[in-house]
mmCIF file of C-alpha atoms and ligand atoms in Angstrom:
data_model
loop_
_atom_site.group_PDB
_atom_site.id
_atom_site.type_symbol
_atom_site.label_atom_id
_atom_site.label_comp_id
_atom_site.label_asym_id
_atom_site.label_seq_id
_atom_site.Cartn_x
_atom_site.Cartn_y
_atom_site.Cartn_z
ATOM 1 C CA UNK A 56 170.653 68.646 141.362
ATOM 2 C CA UNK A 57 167.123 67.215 140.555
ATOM 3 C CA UNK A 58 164.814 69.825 139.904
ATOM 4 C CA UNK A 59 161.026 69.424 139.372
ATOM 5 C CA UNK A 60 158.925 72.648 137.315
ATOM 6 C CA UNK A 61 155.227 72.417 137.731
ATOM 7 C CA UNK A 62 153.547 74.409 134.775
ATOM 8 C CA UNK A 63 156.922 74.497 132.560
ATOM 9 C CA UNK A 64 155.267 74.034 129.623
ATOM 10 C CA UNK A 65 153.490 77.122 129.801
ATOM 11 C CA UNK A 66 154.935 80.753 129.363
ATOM 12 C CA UNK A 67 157.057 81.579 131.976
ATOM 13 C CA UNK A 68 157.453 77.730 132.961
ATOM 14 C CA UNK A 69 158.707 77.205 129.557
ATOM 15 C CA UNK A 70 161.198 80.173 129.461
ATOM 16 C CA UNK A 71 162.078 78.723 133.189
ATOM 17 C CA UNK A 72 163.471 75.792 131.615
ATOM 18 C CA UNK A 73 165.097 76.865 128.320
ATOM 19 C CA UNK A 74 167.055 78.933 130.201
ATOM 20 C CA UNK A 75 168.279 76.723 133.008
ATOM 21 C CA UNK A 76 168.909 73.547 130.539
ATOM 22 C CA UNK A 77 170.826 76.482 127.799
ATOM 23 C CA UNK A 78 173.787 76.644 130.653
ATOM 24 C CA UNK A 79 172.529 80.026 131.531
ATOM 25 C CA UNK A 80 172.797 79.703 135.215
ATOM 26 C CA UNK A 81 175.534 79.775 137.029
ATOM 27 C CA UNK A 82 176.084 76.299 139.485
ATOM 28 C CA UNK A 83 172.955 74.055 137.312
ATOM 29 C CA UNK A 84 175.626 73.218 134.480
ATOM 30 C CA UNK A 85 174.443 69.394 135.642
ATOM 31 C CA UNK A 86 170.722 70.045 136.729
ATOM 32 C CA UNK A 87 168.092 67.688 135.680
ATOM 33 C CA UNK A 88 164.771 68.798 135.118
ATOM 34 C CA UNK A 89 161.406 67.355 135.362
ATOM 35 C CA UNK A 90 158.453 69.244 133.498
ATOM 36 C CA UNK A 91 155.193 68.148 135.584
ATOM 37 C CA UNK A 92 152.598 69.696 133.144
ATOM 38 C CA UNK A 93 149.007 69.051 132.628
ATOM 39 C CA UNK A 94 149.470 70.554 128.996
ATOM 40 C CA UNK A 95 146.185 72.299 129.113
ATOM 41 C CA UNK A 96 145.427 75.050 126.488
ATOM 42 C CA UNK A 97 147.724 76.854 128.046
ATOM 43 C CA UNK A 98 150.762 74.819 128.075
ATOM 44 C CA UNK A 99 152.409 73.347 124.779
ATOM 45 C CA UNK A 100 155.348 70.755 124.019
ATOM 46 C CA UNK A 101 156.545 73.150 121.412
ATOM 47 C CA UNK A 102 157.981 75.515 124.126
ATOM 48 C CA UNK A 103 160.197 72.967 125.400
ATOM 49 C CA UNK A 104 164.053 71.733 124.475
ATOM 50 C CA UNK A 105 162.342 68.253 124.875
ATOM 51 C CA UNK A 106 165.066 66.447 122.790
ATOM 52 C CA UNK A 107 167.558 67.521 125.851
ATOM 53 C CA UNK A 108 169.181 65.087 127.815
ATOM 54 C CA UNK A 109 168.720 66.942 130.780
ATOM 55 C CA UNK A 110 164.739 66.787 130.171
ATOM 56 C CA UNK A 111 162.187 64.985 131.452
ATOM 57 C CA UNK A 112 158.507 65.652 130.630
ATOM 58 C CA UNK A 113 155.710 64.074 133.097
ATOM 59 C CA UNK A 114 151.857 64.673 132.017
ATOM 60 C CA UNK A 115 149.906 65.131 134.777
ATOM 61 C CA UNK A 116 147.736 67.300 137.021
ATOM 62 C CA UNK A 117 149.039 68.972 140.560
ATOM 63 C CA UNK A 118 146.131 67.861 141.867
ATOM 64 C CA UNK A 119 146.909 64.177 141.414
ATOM 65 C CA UNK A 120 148.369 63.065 144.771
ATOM 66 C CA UNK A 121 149.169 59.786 143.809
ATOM 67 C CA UNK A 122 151.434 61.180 140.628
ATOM 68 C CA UNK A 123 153.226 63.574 142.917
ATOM 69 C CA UNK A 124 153.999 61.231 145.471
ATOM 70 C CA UNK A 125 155.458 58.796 142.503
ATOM 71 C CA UNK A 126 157.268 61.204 140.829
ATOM 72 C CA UNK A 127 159.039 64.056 143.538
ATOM 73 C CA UNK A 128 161.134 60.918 145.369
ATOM 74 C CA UNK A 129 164.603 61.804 143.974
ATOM 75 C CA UNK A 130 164.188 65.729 143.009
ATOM 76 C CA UNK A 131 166.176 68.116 145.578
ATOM 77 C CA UNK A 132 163.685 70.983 144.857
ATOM 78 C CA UNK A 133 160.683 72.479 142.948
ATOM 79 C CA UNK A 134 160.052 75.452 141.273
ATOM 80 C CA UNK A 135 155.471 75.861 141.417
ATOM 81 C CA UNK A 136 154.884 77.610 138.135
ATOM 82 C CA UNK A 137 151.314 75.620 137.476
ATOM 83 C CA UNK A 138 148.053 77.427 137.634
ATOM 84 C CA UNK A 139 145.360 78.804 135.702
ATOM 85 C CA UNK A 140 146.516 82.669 134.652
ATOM 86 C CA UNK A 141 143.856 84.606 132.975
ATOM 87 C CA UNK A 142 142.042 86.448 134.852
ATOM 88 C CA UNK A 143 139.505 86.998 132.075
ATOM 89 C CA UNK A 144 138.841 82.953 132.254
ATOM 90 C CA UNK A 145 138.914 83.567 136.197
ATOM 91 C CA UNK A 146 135.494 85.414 135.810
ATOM 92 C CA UNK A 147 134.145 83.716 133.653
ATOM 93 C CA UNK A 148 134.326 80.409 135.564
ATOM 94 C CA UNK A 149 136.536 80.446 138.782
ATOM 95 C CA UNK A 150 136.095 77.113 139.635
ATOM 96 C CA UNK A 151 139.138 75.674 137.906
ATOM 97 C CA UNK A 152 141.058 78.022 139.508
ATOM 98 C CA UNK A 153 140.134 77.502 142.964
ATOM 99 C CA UNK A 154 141.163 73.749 141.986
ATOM 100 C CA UNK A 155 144.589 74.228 140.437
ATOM 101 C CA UNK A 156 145.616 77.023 142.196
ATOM 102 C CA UNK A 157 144.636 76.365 145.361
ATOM 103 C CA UNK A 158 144.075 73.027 146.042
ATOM 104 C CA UNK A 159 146.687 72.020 143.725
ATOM 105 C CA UNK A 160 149.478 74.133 145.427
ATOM 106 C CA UNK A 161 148.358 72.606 148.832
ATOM 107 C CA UNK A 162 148.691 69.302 147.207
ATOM 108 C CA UNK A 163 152.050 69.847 145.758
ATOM 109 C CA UNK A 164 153.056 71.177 148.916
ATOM 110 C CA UNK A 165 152.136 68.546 150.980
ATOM 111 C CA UNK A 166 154.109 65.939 148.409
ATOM 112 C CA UNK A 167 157.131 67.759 149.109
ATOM 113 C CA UNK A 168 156.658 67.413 152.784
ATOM 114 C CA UNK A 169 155.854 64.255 152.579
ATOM 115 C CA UNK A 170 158.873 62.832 150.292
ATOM 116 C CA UNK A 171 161.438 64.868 151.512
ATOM 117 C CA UNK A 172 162.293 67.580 149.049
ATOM 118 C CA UNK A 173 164.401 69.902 150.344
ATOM 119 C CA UNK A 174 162.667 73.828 148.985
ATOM 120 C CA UNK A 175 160.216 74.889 147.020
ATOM 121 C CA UNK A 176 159.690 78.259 145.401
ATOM 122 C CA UNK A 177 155.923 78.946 144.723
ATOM 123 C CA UNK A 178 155.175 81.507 141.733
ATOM 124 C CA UNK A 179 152.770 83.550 143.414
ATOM 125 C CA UNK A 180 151.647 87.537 141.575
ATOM 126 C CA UNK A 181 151.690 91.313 142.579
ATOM 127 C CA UNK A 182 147.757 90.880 142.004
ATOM 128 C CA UNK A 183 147.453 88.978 145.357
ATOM 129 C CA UNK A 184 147.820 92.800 146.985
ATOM 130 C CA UNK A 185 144.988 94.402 145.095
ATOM 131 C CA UNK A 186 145.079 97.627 143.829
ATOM 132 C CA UNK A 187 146.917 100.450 145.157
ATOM 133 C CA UNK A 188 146.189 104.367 144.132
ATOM 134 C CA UNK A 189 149.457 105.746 145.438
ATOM 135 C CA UNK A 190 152.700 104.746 146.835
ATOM 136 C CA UNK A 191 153.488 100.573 146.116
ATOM 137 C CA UNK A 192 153.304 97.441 148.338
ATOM 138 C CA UNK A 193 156.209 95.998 150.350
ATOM 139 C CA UNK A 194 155.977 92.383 151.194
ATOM 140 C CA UNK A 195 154.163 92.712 154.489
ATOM 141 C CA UNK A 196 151.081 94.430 153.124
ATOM 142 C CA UNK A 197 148.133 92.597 153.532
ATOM 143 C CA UNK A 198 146.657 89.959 150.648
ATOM 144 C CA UNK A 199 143.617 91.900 149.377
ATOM 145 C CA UNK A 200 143.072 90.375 145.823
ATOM 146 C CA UNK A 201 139.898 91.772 143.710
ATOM 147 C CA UNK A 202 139.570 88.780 140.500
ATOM 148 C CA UNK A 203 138.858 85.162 141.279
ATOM 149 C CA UNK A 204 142.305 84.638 139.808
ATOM 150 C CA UNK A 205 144.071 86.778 142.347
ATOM 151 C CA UNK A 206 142.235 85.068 145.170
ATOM 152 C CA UNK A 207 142.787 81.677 144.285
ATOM 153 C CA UNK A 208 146.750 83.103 143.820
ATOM 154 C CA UNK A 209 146.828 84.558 147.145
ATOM 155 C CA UNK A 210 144.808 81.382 148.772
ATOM 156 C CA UNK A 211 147.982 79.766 147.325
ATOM 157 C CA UNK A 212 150.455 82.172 148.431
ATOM 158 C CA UNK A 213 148.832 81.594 152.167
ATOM 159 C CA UNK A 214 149.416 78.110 152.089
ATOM 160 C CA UNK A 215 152.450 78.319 151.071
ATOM 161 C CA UNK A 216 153.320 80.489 154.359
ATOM 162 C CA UNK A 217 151.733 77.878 156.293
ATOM 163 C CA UNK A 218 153.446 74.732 155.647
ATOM 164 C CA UNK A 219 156.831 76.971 156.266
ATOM 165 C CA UNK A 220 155.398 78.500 159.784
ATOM 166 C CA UNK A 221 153.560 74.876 160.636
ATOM 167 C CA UNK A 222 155.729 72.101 159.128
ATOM 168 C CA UNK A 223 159.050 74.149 158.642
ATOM 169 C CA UNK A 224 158.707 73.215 154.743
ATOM 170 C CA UNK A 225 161.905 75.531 152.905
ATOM 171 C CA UNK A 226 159.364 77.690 150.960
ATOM 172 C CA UNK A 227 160.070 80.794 149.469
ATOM 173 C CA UNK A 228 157.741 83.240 147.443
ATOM 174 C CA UNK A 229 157.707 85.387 144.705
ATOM 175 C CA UNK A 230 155.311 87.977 143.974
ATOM 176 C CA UNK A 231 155.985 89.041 140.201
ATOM 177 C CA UNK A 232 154.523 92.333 137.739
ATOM 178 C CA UNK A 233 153.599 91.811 134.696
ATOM 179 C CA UNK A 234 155.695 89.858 132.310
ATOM 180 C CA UNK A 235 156.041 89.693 128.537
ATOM 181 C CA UNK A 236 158.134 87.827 125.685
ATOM 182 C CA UNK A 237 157.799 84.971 123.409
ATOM 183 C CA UNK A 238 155.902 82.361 123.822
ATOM 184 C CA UNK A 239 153.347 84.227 125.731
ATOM 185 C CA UNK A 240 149.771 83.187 125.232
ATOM 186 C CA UNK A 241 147.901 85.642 122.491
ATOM 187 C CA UNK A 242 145.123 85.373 125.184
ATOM 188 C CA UNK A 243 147.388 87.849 127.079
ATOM 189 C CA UNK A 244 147.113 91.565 126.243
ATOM 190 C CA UNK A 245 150.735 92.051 124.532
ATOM 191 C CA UNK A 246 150.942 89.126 122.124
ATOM 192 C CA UNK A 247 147.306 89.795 121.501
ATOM 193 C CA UNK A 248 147.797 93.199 120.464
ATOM 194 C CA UNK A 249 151.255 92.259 118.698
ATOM 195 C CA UNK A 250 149.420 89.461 116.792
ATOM 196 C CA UNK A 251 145.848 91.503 115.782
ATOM 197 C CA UNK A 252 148.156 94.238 114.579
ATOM 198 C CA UNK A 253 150.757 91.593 112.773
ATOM 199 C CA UNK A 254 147.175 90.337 111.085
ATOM 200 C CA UNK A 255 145.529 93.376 110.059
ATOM 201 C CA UNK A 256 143.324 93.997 112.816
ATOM 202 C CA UNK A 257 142.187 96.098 115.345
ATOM 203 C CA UNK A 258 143.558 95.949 119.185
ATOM 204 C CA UNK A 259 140.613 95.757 121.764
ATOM 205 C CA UNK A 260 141.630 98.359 124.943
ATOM 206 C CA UNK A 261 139.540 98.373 128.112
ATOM 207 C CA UNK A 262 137.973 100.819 129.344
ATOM 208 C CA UNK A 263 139.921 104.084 129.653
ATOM 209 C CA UNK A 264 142.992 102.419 129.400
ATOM 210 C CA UNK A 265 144.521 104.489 132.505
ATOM 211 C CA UNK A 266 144.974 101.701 133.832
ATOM 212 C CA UNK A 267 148.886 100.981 135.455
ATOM 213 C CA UNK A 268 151.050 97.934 135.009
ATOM 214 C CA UNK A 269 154.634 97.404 135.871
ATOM 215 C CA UNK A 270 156.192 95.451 132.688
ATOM 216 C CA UNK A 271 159.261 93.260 133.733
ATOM 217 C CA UNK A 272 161.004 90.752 130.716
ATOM 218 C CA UNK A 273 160.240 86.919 131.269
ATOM 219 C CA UNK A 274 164.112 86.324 131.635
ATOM 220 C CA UNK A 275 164.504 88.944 134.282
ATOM 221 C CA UNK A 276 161.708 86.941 136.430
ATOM 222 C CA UNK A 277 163.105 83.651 135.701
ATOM 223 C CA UNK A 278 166.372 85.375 137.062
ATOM 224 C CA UNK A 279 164.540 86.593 139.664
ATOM 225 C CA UNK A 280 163.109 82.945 140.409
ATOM 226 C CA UNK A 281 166.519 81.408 140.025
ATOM 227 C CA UNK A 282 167.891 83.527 142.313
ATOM 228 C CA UNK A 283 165.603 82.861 145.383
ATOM 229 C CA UNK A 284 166.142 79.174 144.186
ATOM 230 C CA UNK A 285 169.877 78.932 145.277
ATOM 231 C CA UNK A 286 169.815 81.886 147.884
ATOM 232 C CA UNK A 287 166.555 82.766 148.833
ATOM 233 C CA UNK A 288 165.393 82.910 152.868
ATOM 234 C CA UNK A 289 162.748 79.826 154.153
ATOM 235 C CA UNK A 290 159.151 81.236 154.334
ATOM 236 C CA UNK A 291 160.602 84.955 152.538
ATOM 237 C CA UNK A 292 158.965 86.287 150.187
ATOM 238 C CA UNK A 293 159.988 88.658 146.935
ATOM 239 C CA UNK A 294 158.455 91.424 145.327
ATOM 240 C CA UNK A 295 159.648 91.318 141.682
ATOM 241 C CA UNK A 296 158.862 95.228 139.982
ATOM 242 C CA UNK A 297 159.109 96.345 136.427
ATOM 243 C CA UNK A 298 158.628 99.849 134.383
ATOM 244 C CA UNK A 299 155.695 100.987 135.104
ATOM 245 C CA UNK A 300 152.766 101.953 132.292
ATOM 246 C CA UNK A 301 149.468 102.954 131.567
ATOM 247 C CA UNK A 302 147.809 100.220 129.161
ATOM 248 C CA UNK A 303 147.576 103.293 127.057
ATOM 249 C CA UNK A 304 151.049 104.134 126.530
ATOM 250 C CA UNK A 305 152.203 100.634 126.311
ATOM 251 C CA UNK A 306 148.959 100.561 123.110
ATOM 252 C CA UNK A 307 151.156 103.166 121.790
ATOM 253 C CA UNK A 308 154.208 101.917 121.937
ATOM 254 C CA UNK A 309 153.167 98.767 120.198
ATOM 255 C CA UNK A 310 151.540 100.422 117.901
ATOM 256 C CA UNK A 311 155.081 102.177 116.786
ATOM 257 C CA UNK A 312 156.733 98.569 116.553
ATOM 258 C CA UNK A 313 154.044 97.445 114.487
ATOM 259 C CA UNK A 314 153.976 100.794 112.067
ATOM 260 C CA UNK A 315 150.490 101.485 112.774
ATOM 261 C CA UNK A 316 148.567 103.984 114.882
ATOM 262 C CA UNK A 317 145.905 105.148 116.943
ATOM 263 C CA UNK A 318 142.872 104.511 114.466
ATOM 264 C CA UNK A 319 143.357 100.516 114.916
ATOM 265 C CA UNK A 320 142.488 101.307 118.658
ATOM 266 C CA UNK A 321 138.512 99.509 119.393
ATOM 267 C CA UNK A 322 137.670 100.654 122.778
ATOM 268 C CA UNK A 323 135.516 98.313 124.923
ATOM 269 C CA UNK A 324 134.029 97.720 128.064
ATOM 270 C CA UNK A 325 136.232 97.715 131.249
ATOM 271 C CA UNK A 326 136.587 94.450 132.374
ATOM 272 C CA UNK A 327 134.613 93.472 135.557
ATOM 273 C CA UNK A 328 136.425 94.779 138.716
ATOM 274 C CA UNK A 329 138.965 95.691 136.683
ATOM 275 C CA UNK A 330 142.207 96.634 139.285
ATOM 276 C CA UNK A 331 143.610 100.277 138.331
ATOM 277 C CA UNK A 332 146.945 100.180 139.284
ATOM 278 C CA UNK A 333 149.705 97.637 140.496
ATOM 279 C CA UNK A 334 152.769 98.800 142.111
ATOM 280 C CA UNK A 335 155.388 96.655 144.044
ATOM 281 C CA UNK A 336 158.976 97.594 146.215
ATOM 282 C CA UNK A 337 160.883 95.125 145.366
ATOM 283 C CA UNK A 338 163.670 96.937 147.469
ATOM 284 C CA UNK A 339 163.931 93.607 149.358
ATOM 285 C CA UNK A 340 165.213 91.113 146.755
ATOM 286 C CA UNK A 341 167.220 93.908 145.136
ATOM 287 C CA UNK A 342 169.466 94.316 148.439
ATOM 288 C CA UNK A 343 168.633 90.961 149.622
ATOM 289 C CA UNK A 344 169.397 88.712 146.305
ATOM 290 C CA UNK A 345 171.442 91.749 144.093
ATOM 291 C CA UNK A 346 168.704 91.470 141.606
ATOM 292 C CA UNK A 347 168.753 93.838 138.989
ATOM 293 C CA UNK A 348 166.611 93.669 135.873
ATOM 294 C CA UNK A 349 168.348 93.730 132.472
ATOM 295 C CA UNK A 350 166.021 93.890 129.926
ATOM 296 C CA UNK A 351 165.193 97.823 129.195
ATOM 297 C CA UNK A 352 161.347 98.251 128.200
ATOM 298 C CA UNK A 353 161.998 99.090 124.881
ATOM 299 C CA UNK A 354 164.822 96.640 123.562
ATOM 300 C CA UNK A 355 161.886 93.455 125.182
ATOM 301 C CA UNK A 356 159.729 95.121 123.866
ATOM 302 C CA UNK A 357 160.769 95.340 119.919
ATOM 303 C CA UNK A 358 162.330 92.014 120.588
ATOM 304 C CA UNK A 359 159.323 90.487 121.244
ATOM 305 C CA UNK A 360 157.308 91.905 118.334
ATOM 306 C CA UNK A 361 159.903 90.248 116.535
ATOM 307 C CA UNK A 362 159.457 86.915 117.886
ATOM 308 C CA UNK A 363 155.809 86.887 116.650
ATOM 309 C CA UNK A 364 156.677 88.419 113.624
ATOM 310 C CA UNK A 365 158.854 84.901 113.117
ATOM 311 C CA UNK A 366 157.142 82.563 114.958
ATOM 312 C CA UNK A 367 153.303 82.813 113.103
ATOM 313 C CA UNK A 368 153.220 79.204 113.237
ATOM 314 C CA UNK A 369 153.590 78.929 116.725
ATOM 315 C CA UNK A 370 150.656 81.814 117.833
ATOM 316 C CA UNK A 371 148.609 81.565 114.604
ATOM 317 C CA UNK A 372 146.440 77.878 115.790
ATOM 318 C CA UNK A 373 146.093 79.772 119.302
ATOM 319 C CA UNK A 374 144.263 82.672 118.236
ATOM 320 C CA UNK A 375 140.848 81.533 117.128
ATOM 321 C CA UNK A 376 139.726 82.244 120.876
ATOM 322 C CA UNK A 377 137.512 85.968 121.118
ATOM 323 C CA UNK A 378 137.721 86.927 124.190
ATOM 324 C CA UNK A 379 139.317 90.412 125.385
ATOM 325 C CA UNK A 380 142.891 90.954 126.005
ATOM 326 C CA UNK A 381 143.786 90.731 129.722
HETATM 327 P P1 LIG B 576 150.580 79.982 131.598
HETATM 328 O O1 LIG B 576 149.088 79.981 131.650
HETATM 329 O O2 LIG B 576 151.268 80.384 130.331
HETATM 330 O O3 LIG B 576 151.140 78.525 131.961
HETATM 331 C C1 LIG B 576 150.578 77.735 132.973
HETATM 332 C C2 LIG B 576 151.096 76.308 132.795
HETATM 333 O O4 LIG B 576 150.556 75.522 133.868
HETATM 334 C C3 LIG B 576 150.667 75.662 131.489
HETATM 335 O O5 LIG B 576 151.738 74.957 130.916
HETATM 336 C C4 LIG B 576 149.556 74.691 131.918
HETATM 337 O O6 LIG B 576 149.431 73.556 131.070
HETATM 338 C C5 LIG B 576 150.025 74.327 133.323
HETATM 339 N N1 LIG B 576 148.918 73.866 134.189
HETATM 340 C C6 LIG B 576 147.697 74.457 134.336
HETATM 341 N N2 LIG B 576 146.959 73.740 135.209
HETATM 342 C C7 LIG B 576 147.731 72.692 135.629
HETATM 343 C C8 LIG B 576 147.524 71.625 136.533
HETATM 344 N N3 LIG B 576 146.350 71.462 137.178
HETATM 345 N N4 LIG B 576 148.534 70.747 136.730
HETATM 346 C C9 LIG B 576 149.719 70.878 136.075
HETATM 347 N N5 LIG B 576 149.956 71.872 135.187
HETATM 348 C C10 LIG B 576 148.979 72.768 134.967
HETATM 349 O O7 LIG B 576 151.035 80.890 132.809
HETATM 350 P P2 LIG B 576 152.309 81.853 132.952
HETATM 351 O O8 LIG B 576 151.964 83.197 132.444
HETATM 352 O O9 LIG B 576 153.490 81.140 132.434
HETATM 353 O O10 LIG B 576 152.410 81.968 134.534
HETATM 354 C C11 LIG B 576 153.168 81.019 135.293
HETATM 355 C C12 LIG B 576 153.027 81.340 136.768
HETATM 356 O O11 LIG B 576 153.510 82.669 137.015
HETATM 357 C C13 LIG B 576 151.604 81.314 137.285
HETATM 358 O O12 LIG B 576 151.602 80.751 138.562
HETATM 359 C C14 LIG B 576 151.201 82.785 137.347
HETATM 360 O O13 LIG B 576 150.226 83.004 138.337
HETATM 361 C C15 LIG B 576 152.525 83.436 137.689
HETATM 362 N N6 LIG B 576 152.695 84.838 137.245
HETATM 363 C C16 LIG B 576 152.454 85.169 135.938
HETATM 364 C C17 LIG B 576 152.677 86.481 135.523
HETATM 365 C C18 LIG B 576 152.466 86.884 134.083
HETATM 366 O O14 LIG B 576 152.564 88.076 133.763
HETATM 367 N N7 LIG B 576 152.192 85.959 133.164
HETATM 368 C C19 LIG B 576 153.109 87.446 136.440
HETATM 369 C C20 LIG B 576 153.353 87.062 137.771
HETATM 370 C C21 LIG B 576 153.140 85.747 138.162
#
């Protein structure tokens, strides 16, 4: 099989790819792989096995038509990691967002259609729901996203339903919590808090920090992913759930792996629009797929304090940005 990743040079992308070229799945002992990455600050080189002669890395930008239509002839299926993530950046300045995420997804989309590859699975987010104050979302709840991030992610996630229902494109979704691990971004609130606390400083917590996440390990989702890859339904989509905490409690719990405590807690303002709680069923790709998560809370978490507690060289030229954790 040829497969193409959009975005594997980033977090999840990255771990993605690692993981399929490592002989870790099951039936892609042979895949190929081609990274289409625009390497922006997000995505890095350094997260890839790119000596592997499995691997192929291709620069570019989803929103470059002409590149897509060059480079998808040949590859049997694509996995649509690539987008803008932060939603801190997302309010900031939406537009990029609106560009990659959106129109980029309906440009990949419509290279696939147009060159003949056979399924995509788009990488769409439990923040395309909202916020929910009780109870969790099955798949058929309505989009209702709050940040310019989860909007552009949902605009995606919509066109991703509509070349299945118009053009009868294979396209499958997944709608994922929050994940963690190495090689995560210290933009995002766990390796920022890991890496202030690994350096001395304080860890910046919005608001009240009542706010609720569900926490799932980055190799549980890219099981999840891999999954609705080789067995997912056309034009499904999966909820993908974790443990669910308040950003309070998880503080606290990286504050025990890092042997400090509460006094290196700076409170700040909420972010704007902040969502208060996330909650998915993911009962369908659970009976649907088998999927089970394997990584307990606790074990990913220490596990990935250790990572940065290894691997300063790879976080330490990414964290001269100051913007809050998200
Ligand atoms: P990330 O920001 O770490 O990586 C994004 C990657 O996409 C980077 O390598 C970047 O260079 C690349 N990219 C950005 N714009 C591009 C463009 N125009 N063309 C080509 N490549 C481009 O993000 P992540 O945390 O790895 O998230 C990956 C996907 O998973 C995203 O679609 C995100 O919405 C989704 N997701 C993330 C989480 C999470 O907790 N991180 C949870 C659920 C879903």
């Amino acid at each position: 099989m040829r497969l193409l990743v959009t975005g594997g040079a980033g977090f999840i992308g990255s771990h993605y790819v690692r993981r399929l070229l490592s002989g870790a799945c099951p039936g892609h002992e042979e895949t190929y792989v081609t990274v289409l990455d625009k390497l922006t600050y997000a995505g890095n080189t350094a997260n890839l096995p790119m000596d592997h002669p499995r691997l192929t890395l291709v620069r570019g930008d989803v929103c470059d038509r002409r590149l897509l239509l060059d480079t998808l002839p040949g590859h049997d299926a694509v996995v649509h990691f690539a987008a803008e993530s932060h939603v801190d950046r997302s309010i900031h300045d939406a537009s990029v967002f609106a560009r990659t995420n959106v129109v980029g997804t309906q440009n990949l989309l419509d290279s696939c259609l147009h060159t003949g590859v056979r399924k995509v699975v788009h990488v769409s987010t439990d923040e395309v729901y909202g916020s929910i104050g009780e109870g969790s979302w099955t798949e058929d709840h309505p989009l209702l996203p709050n940040s310019p991030y989860a909007a552009s992610k949902a605009g995606a996630d919509l066109m991703a339903r509509a070349y299945w229902r118009t053009h009868g494109l294979d396209v499958s979704v997944t709608r994922c919590s929050n994940n963690y691990g190495p090689y995560q971004h210290p933009e995002k609130m766990i390796p920022r808090f890991v890496t202030n606390l690994l350096d001395g400083r304080d860890v910046p917590l919005y608001g009240d920090g009542r706010h609720m996440r569900e926490w799932l390990h980055v190799d549980d989702h890219c099981r999840a992913v891999q999954l609705v890859l080789d067995k997912g339904e056309p034009g499904a989509r999966y909820n993908i759930g974790g443990l669910e905490l308040s950003n309070e409690e998880l503080t606290r719990r990286l504050l025990r792996l890092c042997g400090a405590d509460w006094s290196r807690v700076r409170p700040v303002a909420d972010r704007k629009g902040h969502d208060r709680r996330y909650s998915v069923d993911d009962t369908r790709i659970r009976d649907e797929l088998g999927f089970e998560p394997r990584v307990p809370l606790d074990e990913g978490l220490a596990g990935a304090v250790r990572w940065y507690r290894d691997n300063r060289a790879w976080w330490e030229p990414l964290t001269h940005t100051d913007g809050e954790a998200g």
